[in-house]
Amino acid sequence: MDIRVRYAPSPTGHLHIGNARTALFNYLFAKRKDGTFIVRIEDTDTERNVETGIESQLDHLAWLGITPDETIGQNETHGPYRQLERLDIYRQHAEALMEKGLAYKCYCTKAELEAEREAMREAGEDKLHYSRKCLGLPDQDKPYAIRFKVPNESTYPFEDIVKGDVRFSSDDIGDWVIVKQNGIPTYNFACAIDDHLMEISHVLRGEDHITNTPKQLMVFDAFGWTPPTYGHMTLIVNTHGKKLSKRDESILQFIEQYRALGYLPEAMFNFIALLGFSPDAEREIFTPEELVERFDERRLSTSPATFDAGKLAFINNRYIKTLSLEATVALCRPFLEEAGIGQGQDDDWMESLVAVFKDRLSYGKQIVNLYDDFFNRPFAIEPDAMEIITQTGVDELIRAFTRLVEQSTTLDADTYKALIKDAGNATGMKGKMLFMPIRIAISGTMHGPDLPKMMHLLGRDVLIERLEQTLTIRETSDK
RNA sequence: GGCCCGUUGGAGAAGCGGCUUAACUCACCAGCCUUUCACGCUGGCAUUCACGGGUUCGAAUCCCGUACGGGUCACCA
């Protein structure tokens, strides 16, 4: 059997991390099995559609490296791929069901249904199912929706790729609407019809869809079709265990946001692939090719996948480290320019800046924070570092080094390195007691980037200023 | 409330009946390397898998119950 899978977003906005995960896993599944990856647009909620929604979805998918084999304007063997262009198809199928007595027209208004549900709620009913009061009514000249007549006492079992045996009882499902009053089908109806007509073999989707599965199975049953194999992937939750909510602004959830911050697409691909899937390996960094190779639907996790921003930062940092200096400069430059950093400086300076921070960079825009923290922070020495600064001989060392800097005419990283050495020779300081006081004197901290490079970047004036400040701080505190 | 699902260290996450005195990654700590830092390397970091019972020669792994967390019950997708 041909493997055909689909990613079926509604064009309601930007690409969400959860949808990206669904798209990615379907893509991996298809590529792994030499199948076809289809993108279908589910735009049946006309009120929520966004004009540029389709374009935006495809664009961000492409950025991630996820490209459809079949979609709008591309290998249209099973089109159209936009549900609003398939209205006739759904209409015909709904008619067919009504003829068979498996569906019926419902003339209830929204208000009536609301009242009906409210009454049931007050009566303490668990199941707020539609009363079926329109079932068997003669045709009327009023607007109507079409409902599926859910069979009694049927069970809908299926073997879920992720969850194993799952079954639902039809008694828990009320007669649901398959075609809305506006003539547009509902999600579950359109989805089932399309999955059949597009010959979808496997449906990998989020677990929030699992209760939709029996409804879709009913449609397959009603037409005598064979349903696809379903797999429901775990939800992506935040660190508090809650499903990622698009309204939660404490977590960046749209691919576009990461793209704008200078995250790398391969790193995002890597990170997202680990959301509910774990390759059989003792590492976490994988190229897209490796992920395709290693993807195994049997290794999809059953417990919720936690969105761990720290891990994303780690993965992206690992990818940035493998970049060439030129590529990293290219990544950072727009953010630096936007922040007005490096104006009047030459390309060498910008390259030095990036070189100094490259290894600690988690995303492109972070260069701005690192820069600010390094240059614009009021100079202070952290408590741990004071212990070293106050040791005897340190003042002499700093004075000696300051003098050398003042006297030197050429000041590049290599010169600074030599000057440190000279200061050591002049004062008898060496090893940690040579480098550490100087490091602290110019950065205020014991940890940081390469010392000579850092000095070069800081520039002679700031350097001398900080060295002098350090002496002052030392004198006023060492008692 | 009904129906589904989940619960492993500071964090992520493997393991799905004996090979586990619970992998790996991140974070943290220590040592080595480097005249500093970072990188890299080595070692440390859960006697224990939400809790209670059961099945078994043997359970993190199977069963039942409890607690907690989550999903879903629309003319949204």
Coordinates of C-alpha atoms (C1' of nucleotides) in Angstrom, one line a residue:
Chain A
M1 CA 0.0 0.0 0.0
D2 CA 1.2 3.5 -0.8
I3 CA 2.0 5.6 2.2
R4 CA 0.2 8.9 2.0
V5 CA 0.0 11.3 4.9
R6 CA -1.2 14.8 5.2
Y7 CA -0.8 17.9 7.3
A8 CA -4.1 19.7 7.3
P9 CA -3.9 23.2 8.9
S10 CA -6.6 25.8 8.9
P11 CA -5.2 29.1 7.6
T12 CA -6.0 31.0 10.7
G13 CA -2.7 32.6 11.4
H14 CA 0.9 31.8 12.0
L15 CA 2.5 28.4 12.2
H16 CA 2.2 27.2 15.8
I17 CA 4.8 25.0 17.3
G18 CA 2.2 22.2 17.9
N19 CA 1.1 22.3 14.2
A20 CA 4.7 22.4 13.2
R21 CA 5.3 19.2 15.2
T22 CA 2.3 17.5 13.5
A23 CA 3.6 18.6 10.1
L24 CA 7.1 17.5 10.9
F25 CA 6.2 14.0 12.1
N26 CA 4.0 13.4 9.1
Y27 CA 6.9 14.6 6.9
L28 CA 9.4 12.3 8.7
F29 CA 7.0 9.4 8.5
A30 CA 6.5 10.0 4.7
K31 CA 10.1 10.4 4.0
R32 CA 11.1 7.4 6.0
K33 CA 8.8 5.2 4.1
D34 CA 9.1 6.7 0.7
G35 CA 5.6 8.0 0.9
T36 CA 3.8 11.1 -0.1
F37 CA 3.5 14.1 2.2
I38 CA 0.4 16.2 1.4
V39 CA -0.7 19.6 2.7
R40 CA -4.4 20.1 2.6
I41 CA -6.0 23.4 3.7
E42 CA -9.0 23.1 6.0
D43 CA -10.6 26.4 5.6
T44 CA -14.2 25.5 6.5
D45 CA -14.4 28.0 9.3
T46 CA -14.8 31.1 7.1
E47 CA -14.8 33.5 10.0
R48 CA -11.4 32.5 11.2
N49 CA -9.6 32.3 7.9
V50 CA -6.8 34.8 7.5
E51 CA -6.0 36.1 4.1
T52 CA -2.3 35.3 4.1
G53 CA -2.8 32.2 6.2
I54 CA -2.1 29.6 3.5
E55 CA 1.0 31.4 2.3
S56 CA 2.3 31.9 5.8
Q57 CA 1.9 28.2 6.6
L58 CA 3.7 27.0 3.5
D59 CA 6.4 29.7 3.9
H60 CA 7.2 28.7 7.5
L61 CA 7.2 25.0 6.7
A62 CA 9.6 25.6 3.9
W63 CA 11.8 27.6 6.3
L64 CA 11.9 24.6 8.6
G65 CA 12.8 22.4 5.6
I66 CA 9.4 20.7 5.4
T67 CA 8.2 20.7 1.8
P68 CA 5.0 19.0 0.6
D69 CA 5.0 16.5 -2.3
E70 CA 1.5 17.4 -3.1
T71 CA -0.5 20.5 -2.4
I72 CA -2.1 23.5 -4.0
G73 CA -0.3 24.1 -7.3
Q74 CA 1.9 21.1 -6.9
N75 CA 1.3 17.6 -8.2
E76 CA -2.4 18.1 -7.9
T77 CA -3.4 14.4 -8.5
H78 CA -5.9 14.4 -5.7
G79 CA -7.1 18.0 -5.6
P80 CA -8.4 20.5 -5.0
Y81 CA -6.5 20.8 -1.7
R82 CA -8.5 23.6 -0.3
Q83 CA -11.7 22.5 1.3
L84 CA -13.8 25.5 0.2
E85 CA -13.1 24.3 -3.3
R86 CA -14.6 20.9 -2.5
L87 CA -18.0 22.0 -1.4
D88 CA -19.8 20.1 -4.1
I89 CA -18.1 16.9 -3.1
Y90 CA -19.2 17.2 0.5
R91 CA -22.7 18.2 -0.6
Q92 CA -23.0 15.0 -2.7
H93 CA -21.8 12.8 0.1
A94 CA -24.2 14.4 2.6
E95 CA -27.1 13.9 0.2
A96 CA -26.1 10.3 -0.2
L97 CA -26.2 9.8 3.5
M98 CA -29.6 11.4 3.8
E99 CA -30.9 9.1 1.1
K100 CA -29.6 6.1 3.0
G101 CA -31.3 7.4 6.1
L102 CA -28.0 7.9 7.9
A103 CA -28.3 11.7 8.1
Y104 CA -31.1 14.1 8.4
K105 CA -32.0 17.8 8.3
C106 CA -32.1 19.8 11.5
Y107 CA -34.0 23.0 11.6
C108 CA -33.2 23.9 15.2
T109 CA -31.8 27.4 15.8
K110 CA -28.8 28.1 17.8
A111 CA -31.0 29.5 20.6
E112 CA -33.1 26.4 20.7
L113 CA -30.1 24.1 21.0
E114 CA -28.7 26.3 23.7
A115 CA -31.9 26.1 25.6
E116 CA -32.1 22.3 25.1
R117 CA -28.6 21.8 26.5
E118 CA -29.3 24.1 29.4
A119 CA -32.4 22.1 30.4
M120 CA -30.4 18.9 30.2
R121 CA -27.7 20.4 32.4
E122 CA -30.2 21.4 35.0
A123 CA -31.7 18.0 34.9
G124 CA -28.2 16.7 35.8
E125 CA -27.5 14.8 32.7
D126 CA -24.0 13.8 31.9
K127 CA -24.6 13.6 28.2
L128 CA -25.8 16.7 26.6
H129 CA -26.7 15.0 23.3
Y130 CA -29.0 16.5 20.7
S131 CA -32.6 15.4 21.3
R132 CA -33.1 14.3 17.8
K133 CA -36.3 16.3 17.6
C134 CA -35.8 17.0 14.0
L135 CA -35.3 13.4 13.0
G136 CA -38.1 12.3 10.7
L137 CA -39.5 15.8 10.2
P138 CA -40.9 16.5 6.7
D139 CA -38.9 18.9 4.6
Q140 CA -39.5 22.5 5.5
D141 CA -38.7 25.8 3.8
K142 CA -36.3 26.9 6.5
P143 CA -32.6 27.0 6.9
Y144 CA -31.2 23.7 8.1
A145 CA -28.1 21.9 9.1
I146 CA -27.5 18.3 8.4
R147 CA -26.9 15.9 11.2
F148 CA -25.3 12.5 11.2
K149 CA -27.6 9.8 12.7
V150 CA -25.3 8.2 15.2
P151 CA -26.0 4.4 15.5
N152 CA -27.1 3.1 18.9
E153 CA -24.8 0.8 20.9
S154 CA -22.0 0.7 18.4
T155 CA -18.4 0.7 19.4
Y156 CA -15.6 2.2 17.3
P157 CA -12.4 0.4 18.1
F158 CA -9.2 1.2 16.4
E159 CA -5.6 0.3 16.8
D160 CA -3.8 3.6 17.5
I161 CA -0.2 3.8 16.5
V162 CA 0.7 5.6 19.7
K163 CA -1.9 4.6 22.2
G164 CA -2.6 1.1 21.2
D165 CA -6.2 -0.2 21.5
V166 CA -8.6 2.6 21.8
R167 CA -12.4 2.3 21.6
F168 CA -15.3 4.6 21.9
S169 CA -19.0 3.9 22.3
S170 CA -21.5 5.6 20.1
D171 CA -23.6 6.1 23.1
D172 CA -21.3 8.8 24.2
I173 CA -21.7 10.7 21.0
G174 CA -24.8 12.7 20.0
D175 CA -26.1 13.3 16.5
W176 CA -23.5 15.7 15.2
V177 CA -23.7 18.3 12.5
I178 CA -22.0 17.3 9.2
V179 CA -23.1 20.2 7.2
K180 CA -23.6 23.6 8.7
Q181 CA -26.5 25.9 7.9
N182 CA -24.3 27.9 5.6
G183 CA -23.8 24.8 3.5
I184 CA -20.2 24.3 4.6
P185 CA -19.2 20.9 6.1
T186 CA -17.9 20.6 9.6
Y187 CA -14.4 19.5 10.3
N188 CA -15.1 15.9 11.1
F189 CA -17.1 15.3 8.0
A190 CA -14.9 17.0 5.5
C191 CA -11.8 15.5 7.0
A192 CA -13.1 11.9 6.7
I193 CA -14.3 12.4 3.1
D194 CA -11.0 14.0 2.1
D195 CA -8.9 11.4 3.9
H196 CA -10.7 8.8 1.8
L197 CA -10.7 10.6 -1.5
M198 CA -7.1 11.6 -1.1
E199 CA -6.2 8.0 -0.2
I200 CA -4.6 8.9 3.0
S201 CA -3.1 5.8 4.6
H202 CA -2.0 7.2 8.0
V203 CA -3.2 10.0 10.1
L204 CA -0.8 11.3 12.6
R205 CA -2.2 14.2 14.6
G206 CA -2.4 15.6 18.1
E207 CA -4.1 13.8 20.9
D208 CA -6.7 16.5 21.2
H209 CA -8.2 14.9 18.1
I210 CA -8.6 11.4 19.6
T211 CA -12.3 12.0 20.4
N212 CA -12.9 13.0 16.9
T213 CA -11.8 9.7 15.6
P214 CA -15.0 7.8 16.3
K215 CA -17.0 10.4 14.4
Q216 CA -14.7 10.1 11.5
L217 CA -14.9 6.3 11.7
M218 CA -18.7 6.6 11.5
V219 CA -18.4 8.3 8.2
F220 CA -16.1 5.7 6.9
D221 CA -18.5 3.0 8.0
A222 CA -21.5 4.8 6.5
F223 CA -19.9 4.7 3.1
G224 CA -18.3 1.3 3.5
W225 CA -14.8 2.7 3.2
T226 CA -11.7 1.5 4.9
P227 CA -10.4 4.1 7.3
P228 CA -6.7 5.1 7.5
T229 CA -4.5 4.0 10.4
Y230 CA -4.6 6.6 13.2
G231 CA -1.9 7.7 15.5
H232 CA -2.5 10.3 18.2
M233 CA 0.6 12.1 19.4
T234 CA 0.9 13.4 22.9
L235 CA 0.1 17.0 23.6
I236 CA 2.8 19.5 24.0
V237 CA 2.6 21.0 27.5
N238 CA 4.3 23.8 29.3
T239 CA 6.5 23.3 32.3
H240 CA 3.4 23.4 34.4
G241 CA 1.8 20.5 32.6
K242 CA -0.8 22.6 30.8
K243 CA -1.5 22.3 27.1
L244 CA 0.3 25.0 25.2
S245 CA -2.2 27.8 24.9
K246 CA -1.8 30.3 22.1
R247 CA -2.8 33.0 24.6
D248 CA 0.1 32.2 26.9
E249 CA 2.6 34.8 26.1
S250 CA 5.3 33.6 28.5
I251 CA 6.3 31.0 25.9
L252 CA 7.0 31.8 22.3
Q253 CA 4.9 29.4 20.3
F254 CA 5.0 30.5 16.8
I255 CA 7.7 29.5 14.4
E256 CA 7.8 33.0 13.1
Q257 CA 8.9 34.3 16.5
Y258 CA 11.9 32.0 16.6
R259 CA 12.7 32.8 13.0
A260 CA 12.7 36.5 13.9
L261 CA 15.0 36.0 16.9
G262 CA 17.6 34.3 14.8
Y263 CA 17.1 30.7 15.6
L264 CA 18.4 28.2 13.0
P265 CA 15.9 26.2 11.0
E266 CA 17.9 22.9 11.4
A267 CA 18.0 23.4 15.2
M268 CA 14.2 24.0 15.3
F269 CA 13.7 20.9 13.2
N270 CA 15.8 19.0 15.6
F271 CA 14.1 20.4 18.7
I272 CA 10.6 19.9 17.4
A273 CA 11.3 16.3 16.4
L274 CA 12.1 15.6 20.0
L275 CA 8.7 16.7 21.2
G276 CA 7.1 13.4 21.8
F277 CA 9.6 11.3 19.9
S278 CA 12.9 9.9 21.0
P279 CA 15.3 8.3 18.5
D280 CA 17.0 5.2 19.7
A281 CA 20.4 6.9 20.4
E282 CA 22.3 8.3 23.3
R283 CA 22.4 11.9 22.0
E284 CA 20.1 14.6 21.2
I285 CA 21.6 16.4 18.2
F286 CA 20.4 15.1 14.9
T287 CA 20.5 16.5 11.4
P288 CA 17.2 16.4 9.5
E289 CA 18.6 13.6 7.4
E290 CA 19.4 11.6 10.5
L291 CA 15.9 12.2 11.8
V292 CA 14.3 10.9 8.7
E293 CA 16.5 7.9 8.8
R294 CA 15.8 7.2 12.5
F295 CA 12.1 8.1 12.6
D296 CA 10.1 5.3 14.0
E297 CA 6.5 5.7 14.8
R298 CA 6.7 3.0 17.4
R299 CA 9.0 5.3 19.4
L300 CA 6.4 8.0 19.7
S301 CA 5.9 8.8 23.4
T302 CA 2.6 8.3 25.3
S303 CA 3.2 10.8 28.0
P304 CA 3.0 14.5 27.3
A305 CA 5.9 16.2 25.7
T306 CA 7.2 19.2 27.7
F307 CA 8.1 22.3 25.9
D308 CA 11.5 23.0 27.4
A309 CA 12.9 26.4 26.4
G310 CA 16.2 25.6 28.0
K311 CA 16.6 22.6 25.7
L312 CA 15.8 24.7 22.7
A313 CA 18.5 27.2 23.7
F314 CA 21.0 24.4 24.2
I315 CA 20.2 22.8 20.8
N316 CA 20.4 26.1 19.0
N317 CA 23.6 27.0 20.7
R318 CA 25.1 23.7 19.5
Y319 CA 24.1 24.5 15.9
I320 CA 25.5 28.0 16.1
K321 CA 28.8 26.6 17.3
T322 CA 29.1 24.6 14.2
L323 CA 28.6 27.6 12.0
S324 CA 31.6 29.4 10.4
L325 CA 32.5 32.8 11.8
E326 CA 31.2 34.4 8.5
A327 CA 27.9 32.6 8.8
T328 CA 27.6 33.7 12.4
V329 CA 28.3 37.3 11.5
A330 CA 25.7 37.1 8.9
L331 CA 23.2 35.7 11.4
C332 CA 24.0 38.5 13.9
R333 CA 24.5 41.5 11.7
P334 CA 20.8 42.4 11.2
F335 CA 20.2 42.4 15.0
L336 CA 23.3 44.5 15.7
E337 CA 22.4 47.0 13.0
E338 CA 18.9 47.2 14.3
A339 CA 20.2 47.9 17.8
G340 CA 22.6 50.5 16.4
I341 CA 25.6 48.6 17.7
G342 CA 28.9 49.0 15.8
Q343 CA 28.0 52.1 14.0
G344 CA 31.2 53.6 12.7
Q345 CA 33.1 50.4 13.3
D346 CA 34.6 48.4 10.5
D347 CA 33.8 44.8 9.6
D348 CA 36.8 43.5 11.6
W349 CA 35.3 44.9 14.7
M350 CA 31.9 43.3 14.0
E351 CA 33.7 40.0 13.4
S352 CA 35.7 40.3 16.6
L353 CA 32.5 41.0 18.5
V354 CA 30.8 37.9 17.1
A355 CA 33.9 35.8 17.6
V356 CA 34.0 36.7 21.2
F357 CA 30.4 35.7 21.9
K358 CA 29.8 33.0 19.3
D359 CA 30.2 30.1 21.7
R360 CA 27.7 31.4 24.2
L361 CA 25.1 32.4 21.7
S362 CA 21.7 30.7 21.8
Y363 CA 20.1 32.7 19.0
G364 CA 21.1 35.5 16.8
K365 CA 19.4 38.4 18.6
Q366 CA 21.0 37.4 21.8
I367 CA 24.2 39.0 20.6
V368 CA 22.6 42.3 21.5
N369 CA 22.0 41.3 25.1
L370 CA 25.5 40.0 25.4
Y371 CA 26.9 43.1 24.0
D372 CA 24.8 45.3 26.3
D373 CA 25.7 43.3 29.3
F374 CA 29.4 43.6 28.4
F375 CA 29.6 47.2 27.4
N376 CA 26.7 49.1 28.9
R377 CA 26.5 47.6 32.4
P378 CA 27.8 49.8 35.1
F379 CA 31.1 48.4 36.1
A380 CA 31.1 46.4 39.2
I381 CA 33.0 43.4 40.6
E382 CA 31.1 40.4 41.7
P383 CA 31.6 39.2 45.3
D384 CA 33.5 35.9 44.5
A385 CA 35.9 37.9 42.4
M386 CA 36.6 40.4 45.1
E387 CA 38.5 37.7 47.0
I388 CA 41.1 37.6 44.3
I389 CA 41.2 41.3 43.6
T390 CA 42.0 42.1 47.2
Q391 CA 45.0 39.8 47.4
T392 CA 48.4 41.3 47.9
G393 CA 50.3 42.3 44.8
V394 CA 47.2 42.6 42.7
D395 CA 47.4 46.4 42.7
E396 CA 50.9 46.3 41.4
L397 CA 50.0 43.9 38.7
I398 CA 47.1 46.1 37.6
R399 CA 49.2 49.2 37.7
A400 CA 51.9 47.6 35.6
F401 CA 49.5 46.3 33.1
T402 CA 47.8 49.7 32.8
R403 CA 51.1 51.4 32.2
L404 CA 51.9 48.8 29.4
V405 CA 48.6 49.5 27.8
E406 CA 49.1 53.2 27.9
Q407 CA 52.5 52.9 26.3
S408 CA 51.6 50.5 23.6
T409 CA 51.0 51.8 20.1
T410 CA 49.5 48.8 18.4
L411 CA 46.6 47.3 20.3
D412 CA 45.2 44.1 18.8
A413 CA 44.4 40.9 20.5
D414 CA 47.8 39.4 20.0
T415 CA 49.4 42.5 21.5
Y416 CA 47.2 42.3 24.6
K417 CA 48.3 38.7 25.0
A418 CA 51.9 39.8 24.9
L419 CA 51.2 42.7 27.3
I420 CA 49.7 40.3 29.9
K421 CA 52.8 38.3 29.6
D422 CA 55.0 41.3 30.1
A423 CA 53.0 42.4 33.1
G424 CA 53.5 38.9 34.6
N425 CA 57.3 39.2 34.0
A426 CA 57.4 42.6 35.6
T427 CA 55.5 41.6 38.7
G428 CA 56.4 38.0 39.1
M429 CA 52.7 37.0 38.8
K430 CA 51.9 34.0 36.8
G431 CA 49.2 31.5 36.0
K432 CA 45.8 32.1 37.6
M433 CA 47.1 35.0 39.7
L434 CA 48.2 36.7 36.5
F435 CA 45.2 36.2 34.3
M436 CA 42.4 36.2 36.8
P437 CA 43.0 39.7 38.4
I438 CA 43.2 41.2 34.9
R439 CA 40.1 39.4 33.8
I440 CA 38.2 40.6 36.8
A441 CA 39.5 44.1 36.4
I442 CA 38.2 44.4 32.9
S443 CA 35.0 42.4 33.1
G444 CA 34.1 42.3 36.8
T445 CA 33.6 38.5 36.7
M446 CA 35.7 35.3 36.8
H447 CA 34.0 33.8 33.8
G448 CA 33.8 35.1 30.3
P449 CA 35.1 35.0 26.8
D450 CA 38.7 34.9 25.6
L451 CA 40.7 37.6 27.5
P452 CA 42.8 39.2 24.7
K453 CA 40.0 39.2 22.3
M454 CA 37.7 40.7 24.9
M455 CA 40.2 43.5 25.5
H456 CA 40.6 44.3 21.9
L457 CA 36.9 44.6 21.6
L458 CA 36.5 46.8 24.6
G459 CA 39.1 49.3 23.3
R460 CA 41.9 51.0 25.1
D461 CA 40.0 53.8 26.7
V462 CA 37.3 51.7 28.4
L463 CA 40.0 49.2 29.3
I464 CA 42.1 51.8 31.2
E465 CA 39.0 53.2 32.8
R466 CA 38.0 49.8 34.1
L467 CA 41.5 49.0 35.3
E468 CA 41.5 52.3 37.3
Q469 CA 38.1 51.7 38.7
T470 CA 39.2 48.3 39.9
L471 CA 42.0 49.9 41.8
T472 CA 39.6 52.3 43.4
I473 CA 37.2 49.5 44.3
R474 CA 40.1 47.5 45.8
E475 CA 41.3 50.4 47.9
T476 CA 38.0 51.2 49.3
S477 CA 37.0 47.7 50.2
D478 CA 40.2 46.0 51.3
K479 CA 40.3 46.5 55.0
Chain B
rG1 C1' -20.0 15.4 35.6
rG2 C1' -19.4 11.4 31.3
rC3 C1' -15.6 9.5 28.1
rC4 C1' -10.3 9.2 27.0
rC5 C1' -5.1 9.8 28.5
rG6 C1' -0.9 10.5 31.6
rU7 C1' 2.3 10.5 36.5
rU8 C1' 10.5 8.0 36.2
rG9 C1' 16.3 12.7 39.4
rG10 C1' 16.9 20.0 39.9
rA11 C1' 14.9 19.9 34.3
rG12 C1' 14.1 17.0 29.7
rA13 C1' 13.8 11.9 28.7
rA14 C1' 14.9 6.2 27.8
rG15 C1' 13.5 1.7 29.8
rC16 C1' 7.6 -1.6 28.8
rG17 C1' 8.4 -8.7 33.3
rG18 C1' 14.7 -11.0 34.8
rC19 C1' 20.8 -8.3 31.0
rU20 C1' 18.6 -2.0 35.5
rU21 C1' 22.4 -1.9 42.4
rA22 C1' 17.2 2.9 36.2
rA23 C1' 20.4 4.9 29.8
rC24 C1' 21.3 9.5 27.7
rU25 C1' 21.0 15.0 27.5
rC26 C1' 20.7 19.8 30.0
rA27 C1' 21.9 22.1 34.6
rC28 C1' 25.0 21.8 38.9
rC29 C1' 29.6 20.1 41.6
rA30 C1' 34.7 18.1 41.6
rG31 C1' 39.3 16.7 38.9
rC32 C1' 42.3 16.9 34.4
rC33 C1' 43.8 19.9 30.2
rU34 C1' 44.8 25.2 29.0
rU35 C1' 49.9 30.6 32.3
rU36 C1' 43.1 32.9 32.9
rC37 C1' 38.2 32.0 30.8
rA38 C1' 35.7 29.0 27.5
rC39 C1' 36.0 24.3 24.8
rG40 C1' 37.2 19.2 25.6
rC41 C1' 37.9 14.9 28.7
rU42 C1' 37.0 12.2 33.4
rG43 C1' 34.1 11.5 37.7
rG44 C1' 29.9 12.8 41.1
rC45 C1' 24.6 13.8 41.2
rA46 C1' 17.1 8.8 41.6
rU47 C1' 19.0 2.3 46.7
rU48 C1' 14.5 4.1 43.3
rC49 C1' 10.2 4.9 39.2
rA50 C1' 2.8 9.4 42.5
rC51 C1' 0.5 6.3 46.5
rG52 C1' -1.9 1.7 48.3
rG53 C1' -3.0 -3.3 47.2
rG54 C1' -2.7 -7.7 44.0
rU55 C1' -0.5 -11.3 40.1
rU56 C1' 4.5 -13.5 39.7
rC57 C1' 10.2 -17.3 41.7
rG58 C1' 11.0 -12.1 40.1
rA59 C1' 7.4 -5.6 38.6
rA60 C1' 9.5 1.1 37.1
rU61 C1' 7.5 -2.5 33.7
rC62 C1' 1.1 -6.6 34.2
rC63 C1' -3.9 -6.0 37.0
rC64 C1' -7.2 -3.2 40.5
rG65 C1' -8.1 1.1 43.5
rU66 C1' -6.8 6.1 45.3
rA67 C1' -4.6 10.9 44.6
rC68 C1' -2.9 14.4 41.4
rG69 C1' -2.4 16.5 36.4
rG70 C1' -4.2 16.8 31.4
rG71 C1' -7.5 16.3 27.0
rU72 C1' -12.4 16.2 25.1
rC73 C1' -17.6 16.6 25.2
rA74 C1' -19.7 23.3 19.4
rC75 C1' -23.6 24.5 13.1
rC76 C1' -14.1 25.5 15.8
rA77 C1' -10.5 23.0 13.5

